[in-house]
PDB file of N, CA and C and ligand atoms in Angstrom:
ATOM      1  N   MET A   6       2.328  14.226   2.013  1.00 67.00           N
ATOM      2  CA  MET A   6       1.107  13.939   2.748  1.00 67.00           C
ATOM      3  C   MET A   6       0.454  12.718   2.136  1.00 67.00           C
ATOM      4  N   LYS A   7       0.028  11.804   2.969  1.00 78.00           N
ATOM      5  CA  LYS A   7      -0.689  10.621   2.501  1.00 78.00           C
ATOM      6  C   LYS A   7      -2.163  10.826   2.744  1.00 78.00           C
ATOM      7  N   VAL A   8      -2.941  10.574   1.729  1.00 85.00           N
ATOM      8  CA  VAL A   8      -4.386  10.611   1.909  1.00 85.00           C
ATOM      9  C   VAL A   8      -4.959   9.333   1.320  1.00 85.00           C
ATOM     10  N   GLN A   9      -6.094   8.957   1.807  1.00 92.00           N
ATOM     11  CA  GLN A   9      -6.786   7.824   1.218  1.00 92.00           C
ATOM     12  C   GLN A   9      -8.068   8.342   0.619  1.00 92.00           C
ATOM     13  N   ILE A  10      -8.318   7.944  -0.622  1.00 94.00           N
ATOM     14  CA  ILE A  10      -9.504   8.429  -1.319  1.00 94.00           C
ATOM     15  C   ILE A  10     -10.398   7.252  -1.651  1.00 94.00           C
ATOM     16  N   ASP A  11     -11.665   7.572  -1.863  1.00 94.00           N
ATOM     17  CA  ASP A  11     -12.583   6.538  -2.337  1.00 94.00           C
ATOM     18  C   ASP A  11     -12.171   6.118  -3.744  1.00 94.00           C
ATOM     19  N   PRO A  12     -12.470   4.879  -4.124  1.00 91.00           N
ATOM     20  CA  PRO A  12     -12.032   4.389  -5.439  1.00 91.00           C
ATOM     21  C   PRO A  12     -12.890   4.878  -6.597  1.00 91.00           C
ATOM     22  N   THR A  13     -14.027   5.466  -6.301  1.00 92.00           N
ATOM     23  CA  THR A  13     -14.981   5.806  -7.351  1.00 92.00           C
ATOM     24  C   THR A  13     -15.102   7.322  -7.486  1.00 92.00           C
ATOM     25  N   PRO A  14     -14.997   7.844  -8.699  1.00 94.00           N
ATOM     26  CA  PRO A  14     -15.144   9.295  -8.863  1.00 94.00           C
ATOM     27  C   PRO A  14     -16.584   9.740  -8.612  1.00 94.00           C
ATOM     28  N   VAL A  15     -16.729  10.957  -8.143  1.00 96.00           N
ATOM     29  CA  VAL A  15     -18.063  11.484  -7.839  1.00 96.00           C
ATOM     30  C   VAL A  15     -18.407  12.644  -8.765  1.00 96.00           C
ATOM     31  N   ASP A  16     -19.719  12.829  -8.948  1.00 95.00           N
ATOM     32  CA  ASP A  16     -20.212  13.956  -9.730  1.00 95.00           C
ATOM     33  C   ASP A  16     -20.241  15.216  -8.849  1.00 95.00           C
ATOM     34  N   ALA A  17     -20.789  16.291  -9.400  1.00 95.00           N
ATOM     35  CA  ALA A  17     -20.763  17.566  -8.670  1.00 95.00           C
ATOM     36  C   ALA A  17     -21.552  17.486  -7.370  1.00 95.00           C
ATOM     37  N   VAL A  18     -22.665  16.771  -7.380  1.00 96.00           N
ATOM     38  CA  VAL A  18     -23.450  16.632  -6.156  1.00 96.00           C
ATOM     39  C   VAL A  18     -22.665  15.842  -5.114  1.00 96.00           C
ATOM     40  N   GLY A  19     -22.037  14.777  -5.558  1.00 97.00           N
ATOM     41  CA  GLY A  19     -21.226  13.977  -4.641  1.00 97.00           C
ATOM     42  C   GLY A  19     -20.085  14.786  -4.055  1.00 97.00           C
ATOM     43  N   GLU A  20     -19.500  15.626  -4.893  1.00 97.00           N
ATOM     44  CA  GLU A  20     -18.414  16.462  -4.390  1.00 97.00           C
ATOM     45  C   GLU A  20     -18.939  17.453  -3.356  1.00 97.00           C
ATOM     46  N   ALA A  21     -20.088  18.048  -3.633  1.00 96.00           N
ATOM     47  CA  ALA A  21     -20.668  18.992  -2.674  1.00 96.00           C
ATOM     48  C   ALA A  21     -20.953  18.300  -1.341  1.00 96.00           C
ATOM     49  N   LEU A  22     -21.490  17.092  -1.409  1.00 96.00           N
ATOM     50  CA  LEU A  22     -21.771  16.346  -0.180  1.00 96.00           C
ATOM     51  C   LEU A  22     -20.479  16.050   0.578  1.00 96.00           C
ATOM     52  N   ALA A  23     -19.453  15.671  -0.157  1.00 96.00           N
ATOM     53  CA  ALA A  23     -18.169  15.364   0.485  1.00 96.00           C
ATOM     54  C   ALA A  23     -17.599  16.605   1.164  1.00 96.00           C
ATOM     55  N   VAL A  24     -17.659  17.729   0.472  1.00 95.00           N
ATOM     56  CA  VAL A  24     -17.107  18.972   1.035  1.00 95.00           C
ATOM     57  C   VAL A  24     -17.899  19.389   2.268  1.00 95.00           C
ATOM     58  N   LEU A  25     -19.226  19.291   2.167  1.00 95.00           N
ATOM     59  CA  LEU A  25     -20.058  19.672   3.311  1.00 95.00           C
ATOM     60  C   LEU A  25     -19.809  18.775   4.517  1.00 95.00           C
ATOM     61  N   ALA A  26     -19.423  17.541   4.250  1.00 95.00           N
ATOM     62  CA  ALA A  26     -19.150  16.598   5.336  1.00 95.00           C
ATOM     63  C   ALA A  26     -17.731  16.750   5.877  1.00 95.00           C
ATOM     64  N   GLY A  27     -16.988  17.693   5.328  1.00 95.00           N
ATOM     65  CA  GLY A  27     -15.643  17.918   5.830  1.00 95.00           C
ATOM     66  C   GLY A  27     -14.597  16.972   5.254  1.00 95.00           C
ATOM     67  N   ARG A  28     -14.975  16.241   4.226  1.00 95.00           N
ATOM     68  CA  ARG A  28     -14.004  15.400   3.533  1.00 95.00           C
ATOM     69  C   ARG A  28     -13.393  16.243   2.428  1.00 95.00           C
ATOM     70  N   GLY A  29     -12.133  16.127   2.223  1.00 94.00           N
ATOM     71  CA  GLY A  29     -11.564  16.811   1.083  1.00 94.00           C
ATOM     72  C   GLY A  29     -11.968  16.125  -0.204  1.00 94.00           C
ATOM     73  N   THR A  30     -11.792  16.828  -1.316  1.00 97.00           N
ATOM     74  CA  THR A  30     -11.922  16.154  -2.606  1.00 97.00           C
ATOM     75  C   THR A  30     -10.617  16.330  -3.367  1.00 97.00           C
ATOM     76  N   TYR A  31     -10.359  15.402  -4.246  1.00 96.00           N
ATOM     77  CA  TYR A  31      -9.055  15.300  -4.893  1.00 96.00           C
ATOM     78  C   TYR A  31      -9.255  14.984  -6.358  1.00 96.00           C
ATOM     79  N   GLU A  32      -8.353  15.462  -7.178  1.00 94.00           N
ATOM     80  CA  GLU A  32      -8.418  15.082  -8.583  1.00 94.00           C
ATOM     81  C   GLU A  32      -7.155  14.351  -8.991  1.00 94.00           C
ATOM     82  N   LEU A  33      -7.351  13.473  -9.938  1.00 89.00           N
ATOM     83  CA  LEU A  33      -6.279  12.583 -10.359  1.00 89.00           C
ATOM     84  C   LEU A  33      -5.537  13.182 -11.547  1.00 89.00           C
ATOM     85  N   HIS A  34      -4.238  13.285 -11.414  1.00 88.00           N
ATOM     86  CA  HIS A  34      -3.390  13.755 -12.500  1.00 88.00           C
ATOM     87  C   HIS A  34      -2.490  12.611 -12.938  1.00 88.00           C
ATOM     88  N   ARG A  35      -2.364  12.473 -14.240  1.00 84.00           N
ATOM     89  CA  ARG A  35      -1.463  11.448 -14.755  1.00 84.00           C
ATOM     90  C   ARG A  35      -0.290  12.133 -15.432  1.00 84.00           C
ATOM     91  N   SER A  36       0.877  11.587 -15.199  1.00 83.00           N
ATOM     92  CA  SER A  36       2.048  12.082 -15.909  1.00 83.00           C
ATOM     93  C   SER A  36       2.945  10.888 -16.170  1.00 83.00           C
ATOM     94  N   ARG A  37       4.041  11.150 -16.862  1.00 87.00           N
ATOM     95  CA  ARG A  37       4.924  10.003 -17.119  1.00 87.00           C
ATOM     96  C   ARG A  37       5.614   9.552 -15.843  1.00 87.00           C
ATOM     97  N   HIS A  38       5.488  10.334 -14.793  1.00 84.00           N
ATOM     98  CA  HIS A  38       6.050   9.916 -13.514  1.00 84.00           C
ATOM     99  C   HIS A  38       5.051   9.114 -12.696  1.00 84.00           C
ATOM    100  N   GLY A  39       3.851   8.945 -13.229  1.00 87.00           N
ATOM    101  CA  GLY A  39       2.851   8.163 -12.500  1.00 87.00           C
ATOM    102  C   GLY A  39       1.632   8.999 -12.173  1.00 87.00           C
ATOM    103  N   HIS A  40       0.871   8.524 -11.243  1.00 85.00           N
ATOM    104  CA  HIS A  40      -0.358   9.203 -10.848  1.00 85.00           C
ATOM    105  C   HIS A  40      -0.113  10.043  -9.613  1.00 85.00           C
ATOM    106  N   GLN A  41      -0.802  11.167  -9.580  1.00 87.00           N
ATOM    107  CA  GLN A  41      -0.790  11.980  -8.374  1.00 87.00           C
ATOM    108  C   GLN A  41      -2.207  12.452  -8.130  1.00 87.00           C
ATOM    109  N   ILE A  42      -2.529  12.615  -6.865  1.00 89.00           N
ATOM    110  CA  ILE A  42      -3.800  13.249  -6.568  1.00 89.00           C
ATOM    111  C   ILE A  42      -3.530  14.615  -5.954  1.00 89.00           C
ATOM    112  N   HIS A  43      -4.321  15.572  -6.397  1.00 93.00           N
ATOM    113  CA  HIS A  43      -4.161  16.953  -5.958  1.00 93.00           C
ATOM    114  C   HIS A  43      -5.432  17.376  -5.232  1.00 93.00           C
ATOM    115  N   ALA A  44      -5.248  18.021  -4.098  1.00 95.00           N
ATOM    116  CA  ALA A  44      -6.403  18.531  -3.361  1.00 95.00           C
ATOM    117  C   ALA A  44      -7.126  19.573  -4.199  1.00 95.00           C
ATOM    118  N   ARG A  45      -8.432  19.580  -4.109  1.00 96.00           N
ATOM    119  CA  ARG A  45      -9.239  20.560  -4.832  1.00 96.00           C
ATOM    120  C   ARG A  45      -9.659  21.691  -3.892  1.00 96.00           C
ATOM    121  N   TYR A  46      -9.553  22.881  -4.413  1.00 93.00           N
ATOM    122  CA  TYR A  46      -9.915  24.084  -3.677  1.00 93.00           C
ATOM    123  C   TYR A  46     -11.126  24.712  -4.359  1.00 93.00           C
ATOM    124  N   PRO A  47     -11.732  25.711  -3.732  1.00 89.00           N
ATOM    125  CA  PRO A  47     -12.951  26.281  -4.338  1.00 89.00           C
ATOM    126  C   PRO A  47     -12.782  26.685  -5.797  1.00 89.00           C
ATOM    127  N   TRP A  48     -11.619  27.212  -6.158  1.00 90.00           N
ATOM    128  CA  TRP A  48     -11.463  27.627  -7.550  1.00 90.00           C
ATOM    129  C   TRP A  48     -11.367  26.415  -8.483  1.00 90.00           C
ATOM    130  N   ASN A  49     -10.891  25.274  -7.990  1.00 90.00           N
ATOM    131  CA  ASN A  49     -10.922  24.060  -8.809  1.00 90.00           C
ATOM    132  C   ASN A  49     -12.351  23.555  -8.958  1.00 90.00           C
ATOM    133  N   ILE A  50     -13.073  23.622  -7.845  1.00 91.00           N
ATOM    134  CA  ILE A  50     -14.420  23.069  -7.821  1.00 91.00           C
ATOM    135  C   ILE A  50     -15.341  23.883  -8.728  1.00 91.00           C
ATOM    136  N   ALA A  51     -15.107  25.187  -8.797  1.00 90.00           N
ATOM    137  CA  ALA A  51     -15.956  26.045  -9.620  1.00 90.00           C
ATOM    138  C   ALA A  51     -15.635  25.906 -11.109  1.00 90.00           C
ATOM    139  N   ALA A  52     -14.439  25.481 -11.443  1.00 91.00           N
ATOM    140  CA  ALA A  52     -14.026  25.417 -12.842  1.00 91.00           C
ATOM    141  C   ALA A  52     -14.568  24.152 -13.503  1.00 91.00           C
ATOM    142  N   PRO A  53     -14.684  24.182 -14.843  1.00 92.00           N
ATOM    143  CA  PRO A  53     -15.090  22.939 -15.528  1.00 92.00           C
ATOM    144  C   PRO A  53     -14.100  21.817 -15.237  1.00 92.00           C
ATOM    145  N   ARG A  54     -14.613  20.647 -15.082  1.00 92.00           N
ATOM    146  CA  ARG A  54     -13.750  19.518 -14.739  1.00 92.00           C
ATOM    147  C   ARG A  54     -13.007  18.996 -15.949  1.00 92.00           C
ATOM    148  N   LYS A  55     -11.752  18.702 -15.749  1.00 90.00           N
ATOM    149  CA  LYS A  55     -10.959  18.060 -16.786  1.00 90.00           C
ATOM    150  C   LYS A  55     -10.478  16.691 -16.338  1.00 90.00           C
ATOM    151  N   ARG A  56     -10.714  16.384 -15.096  1.00 91.00           N
ATOM    152  CA  ARG A  56     -10.186  15.149 -14.521  1.00 91.00           C
ATOM    153  C   ARG A  56     -11.206  14.575 -13.551  1.00 91.00           C
ATOM    154  N   PRO A  57     -11.089  13.272 -13.293  1.00 93.00           N
ATOM    155  CA  PRO A  57     -11.990  12.685 -12.294  1.00 93.00           C
ATOM    156  C   PRO A  57     -11.728  13.232 -10.899  1.00 93.00           C
ATOM    157  N   VAL A  58     -12.792  13.321 -10.132  1.00 95.00           N
ATOM    158  CA  VAL A  58     -12.743  13.869  -8.773  1.00 95.00           C
ATOM    159  C   VAL A  58     -13.147  12.774  -7.792  1.00 95.00           C
ATOM    160  N   TYR A  59     -12.345  12.638  -6.754  1.00 96.00           N
ATOM    161  CA  TYR A  59     -12.575  11.586  -5.768  1.00 96.00           C
ATOM    162  C   TYR A  59     -12.705  12.207  -4.387  1.00 96.00           C
ATOM    163  N   PRO A  60     -13.652  11.694  -3.592  1.00 97.00           N
ATOM    164  CA  PRO A  60     -13.751  12.190  -2.224  1.00 97.00           C
ATOM    165  C   PRO A  60     -12.712  11.540  -1.329  1.00 97.00           C
ATOM    166  N   GLY A  61     -12.308  12.261  -0.304  1.00 96.00           N
ATOM    167  CA  GLY A  61     -11.504  11.651   0.738  1.00 96.00           C
ATOM    168  C   GLY A  61     -12.284  10.479   1.326  1.00 96.00           C
ATOM    169  N   HIS A  62     -11.564   9.431   1.676  1.00 96.00           N
ATOM    170  CA  HIS A  62     -12.245   8.237   2.158  1.00 96.00           C
ATOM    171  C   HIS A  62     -12.789   8.437   3.563  1.00 96.00           C
ATOM    172  N   ARG A  63     -14.007   8.009   3.762  1.00 95.00           N
ATOM    173  CA  ARG A  63     -14.537   7.940   5.124  1.00 95.00           C
ATOM    174  C   ARG A  63     -15.226   6.590   5.252  1.00 95.00           C
ATOM    175  N   CYS A  64     -14.785   5.818   6.205  1.00 94.00           N
ATOM    176  CA  CYS A  64     -15.256   4.438   6.336  1.00 94.00           C
ATOM    177  C   CYS A  64     -16.770   4.366   6.425  1.00 94.00           C
ATOM    178  N   GLY A  65     -17.350   3.488   5.645  1.00 94.00           N
ATOM    179  CA  GLY A  65     -18.783   3.229   5.725  1.00 94.00           C
ATOM    180  C   GLY A  65     -19.644   4.302   5.101  1.00 94.00           C
ATOM    181  N   GLN A  66     -19.033   5.276   4.420  1.00 93.00           N
ATOM    182  CA  GLN A  66     -19.824   6.362   3.832  1.00 93.00           C
ATOM    183  C   GLN A  66     -19.509   6.550   2.354  1.00 93.00           C
ATOM    184  N   PRO A  67     -19.752   5.499   1.569  1.00 93.00           N
ATOM    185  CA  PRO A  67     -19.504   5.645   0.130  1.00 93.00           C
ATOM    186  C   PRO A  67     -20.520   6.597  -0.494  1.00 93.00           C
ATOM    187  N   LEU A  68     -20.128   7.288  -1.529  1.00 94.00           N
ATOM    188  CA  LEU A  68     -21.037   8.214  -2.218  1.00 94.00           C
ATOM    189  C   LEU A  68     -21.492   7.574  -3.528  1.00 94.00           C
ATOM    190  N   THR A  69     -21.939   6.321  -3.402  1.00 87.00           N
ATOM    191  CA  THR A  69     -22.203   5.533  -4.609  1.00 87.00           C
ATOM    192  C   THR A  69     -23.394   6.032  -5.403  1.00 87.00           C
ATOM    193  N   HIS A  70     -24.254   6.843  -4.791  1.00 92.00           N
ATOM    194  CA  HIS A  70     -25.380   7.376  -5.562  1.00 92.00           C
ATOM    195  C   HIS A  70     -24.959   8.560  -6.414  1.00 92.00           C
ATOM    196  N   HIS A  71     -23.714   8.967  -6.270  1.00 95.00           N
ATOM    197  CA  HIS A  71     -23.245  10.157  -6.980  1.00 95.00           C
ATOM    198  C   HIS A  71     -21.988   9.858  -7.787  1.00 95.00           C
ATOM    199  N   THR A  72     -21.930   8.633  -8.301  1.00 93.00           N
ATOM    200  CA  THR A  72     -20.783   8.253  -9.119  1.00 93.00           C
ATOM    201  C   THR A  72     -20.768   9.063 -10.415  1.00 93.00           C
ATOM    202  N   ASP A  73     -19.598   9.529 -10.760  1.00 92.00           N
ATOM    203  CA  ASP A  73     -19.418  10.226 -12.032  1.00 92.00           C
ATOM    204  C   ASP A  73     -18.967   9.200 -13.070  1.00 92.00           C
ATOM    205  N   HIS A  74     -19.866   8.867 -13.973  1.00 87.00           N
ATOM    206  CA  HIS A  74     -19.568   7.815 -14.952  1.00 87.00           C
ATOM    207  C   HIS A  74     -18.798   8.330 -16.160  1.00 87.00           C
ATOM    208  N   THR A  75     -18.445   9.609 -16.143  1.00 85.00           N
ATOM    209  CA  THR A  75     -17.643  10.160 -17.235  1.00 85.00           C
ATOM    210  C   THR A  75     -16.286   9.473 -17.305  1.00 85.00           C
ATOM    211  N   TRP A  76     -15.802   9.066 -16.153  1.00 73.00           N
ATOM    212  CA  TRP A  76     -14.438   8.561 -16.062  1.00 73.00           C
ATOM    213  C   TRP A  76     -14.486   7.079 -15.775  1.00 73.00           C
ATOM    214  N   ALA A  77     -13.908   6.312 -16.658  1.00 66.00           N
ATOM    215  CA  ALA A  77     -14.020   4.865 -16.538  1.00 66.00           C
ATOM    216  C   ALA A  77     -13.075   4.302 -15.481  1.00 66.00           C
ATOM    217  N   GLN A  78     -11.998   4.995 -15.242  1.00 62.00           N
ATOM    218  CA  GLN A  78     -10.939   4.390 -14.447  1.00 62.00           C
ATOM    219  C   GLN A  78     -11.099   4.671 -12.964  1.00 62.00           C
ATOM    220  N   ASN A  79     -10.907   3.647 -12.174  1.00 64.00           N
ATOM    221  CA  ASN A  79     -10.904   3.835 -10.733  1.00 64.00           C
ATOM    222  C   ASN A  79      -9.574   4.418 -10.284  1.00 64.00           C
ATOM    223  N   ALA A  80      -9.598   4.989  -9.108  1.00 67.00           N
ATOM    224  CA  ALA A  80      -8.398   5.640  -8.584  1.00 67.00           C
ATOM    225  C   ALA A  80      -7.388   4.610  -8.100  1.00 67.00           C
ATOM    226  N   PRO A  81      -6.122   4.905  -8.304  1.00 67.00           N
ATOM    227  CA  PRO A  81      -5.100   4.104  -7.634  1.00 67.00           C
ATOM    228  C   PRO A  81      -5.170   4.428  -6.149  1.00 67.00           C
ATOM    229  N   GLN A  82      -4.939   3.476  -5.323  1.00 63.00           N
ATOM    230  CA  GLN A  82      -5.028   3.717  -3.879  1.00 63.00           C
ATOM    231  C   GLN A  82      -3.668   4.122  -3.331  1.00 63.00           C
ATOM    232  N   ARG A  83      -3.721   4.942  -2.302  1.00 58.00           N
ATOM    233  CA  ARG A  83      -2.527   5.317  -1.560  1.00 58.00           C
ATOM    234  C   ARG A  83      -1.458   5.950  -2.448  1.00 58.00           C
ATOM    235  N   THR A  84      -1.861   6.876  -3.263  1.00 58.00           N
ATOM    236  CA  THR A  84      -0.878   7.632  -4.031  1.00 58.00           C
ATOM    237  C   THR A  84      -0.404   8.804  -3.187  1.00 58.00           C
ATOM    238  N   GLN A  85       0.664   9.375  -3.605  1.00 56.00           N
ATOM    239  CA  GLN A  85       1.224  10.526  -2.905  1.00 56.00           C
ATOM    240  C   GLN A  85       0.488  11.782  -3.371  1.00 56.00           C
ATOM    241  N   ALA A  86      -0.013  12.545  -2.442  1.00 57.00           N
ATOM    242  CA  ALA A  86      -0.684  13.792  -2.807  1.00 57.00           C
ATOM    243  C   ALA A  86       0.324  14.924  -2.781  1.00 57.00           C
ATOM    244  N   GLU A  87       0.214  15.786  -3.755  1.00 55.00           N
ATOM    245  CA  GLU A  87       1.085  16.958  -3.786  1.00 55.00           C
ATOM    246  C   GLU A  87       0.372  18.133  -3.175  1.00 55.00           C
ATOM    247  N   GLN A  88       1.108  18.956  -2.510  1.00 51.00           N
ATOM    248  CA  GLN A  88       0.528  20.210  -2.066  1.00 51.00           C
ATOM    249  C   GLN A  88       0.194  21.045  -3.302  1.00 51.00           C
ATOM    250  N   ASN A  89      -1.010  21.515  -3.351  1.00 55.00           N
ATOM    251  CA  ASN A  89      -1.398  22.329  -4.491  1.00 55.00           C
ATOM    252  C   ASN A  89      -0.925  23.763  -4.279  1.00 55.00           C
ATOM    253  N   THR A  90      -0.426  24.361  -5.318  1.00 55.00           N
ATOM    254  CA  THR A  90      -0.038  25.758  -5.245  1.00 55.00           C
ATOM    255  C   THR A  90      -1.125  26.565  -5.946  1.00 55.00           C
ATOM    256  N   PRO A  91      -1.637  27.575  -5.273  1.00 57.00           N
ATOM    257  CA  PRO A  91      -2.671  28.386  -5.945  1.00 57.00           C
ATOM    258  C   PRO A  91      -2.149  28.923  -7.277  1.00 57.00           C
ATOM    259  N   PRO A  92      -2.997  28.943  -8.292  1.00 56.00           N
ATOM    260  CA  PRO A  92      -2.542  29.324  -9.628  1.00 56.00           C
ATOM    261  C   PRO A  92      -2.439  30.835  -9.817  1.00 56.00           C
ATOM    262  N   TYR A  93      -2.043  31.557  -8.799  1.00 53.00           N
ATOM    263  CA  TYR A  93      -1.824  32.974  -8.957  1.00 53.00           C
ATOM    264  C   TYR A  93      -0.824  33.442  -7.924  1.00 53.00           C
TER     265      TYR A  93
HETATM  266 ZN1  LIG B  14     -12.555   2.540   5.227  1.00 75.97          ZN
END
């Protein structure tokens, strides 16, 4: 599945706004095989964050007031998203 995400990570408020607007949110995973973005589900959203979270892209609707400055790195664009498997 191909998804396009905003380049800037969002904080918890930004994520809530994105979810309420029907945009998915995604987290960035790094491995020696490269970067992957994984869709976030309610159990991911409720857990403490270990990775930057990016909203699904929606033209003209940046969430720049809710940038998460914890993470310095911007997202790679057009990465391959993996289907997330529930952890149970
Ligand atoms: Zn756009």
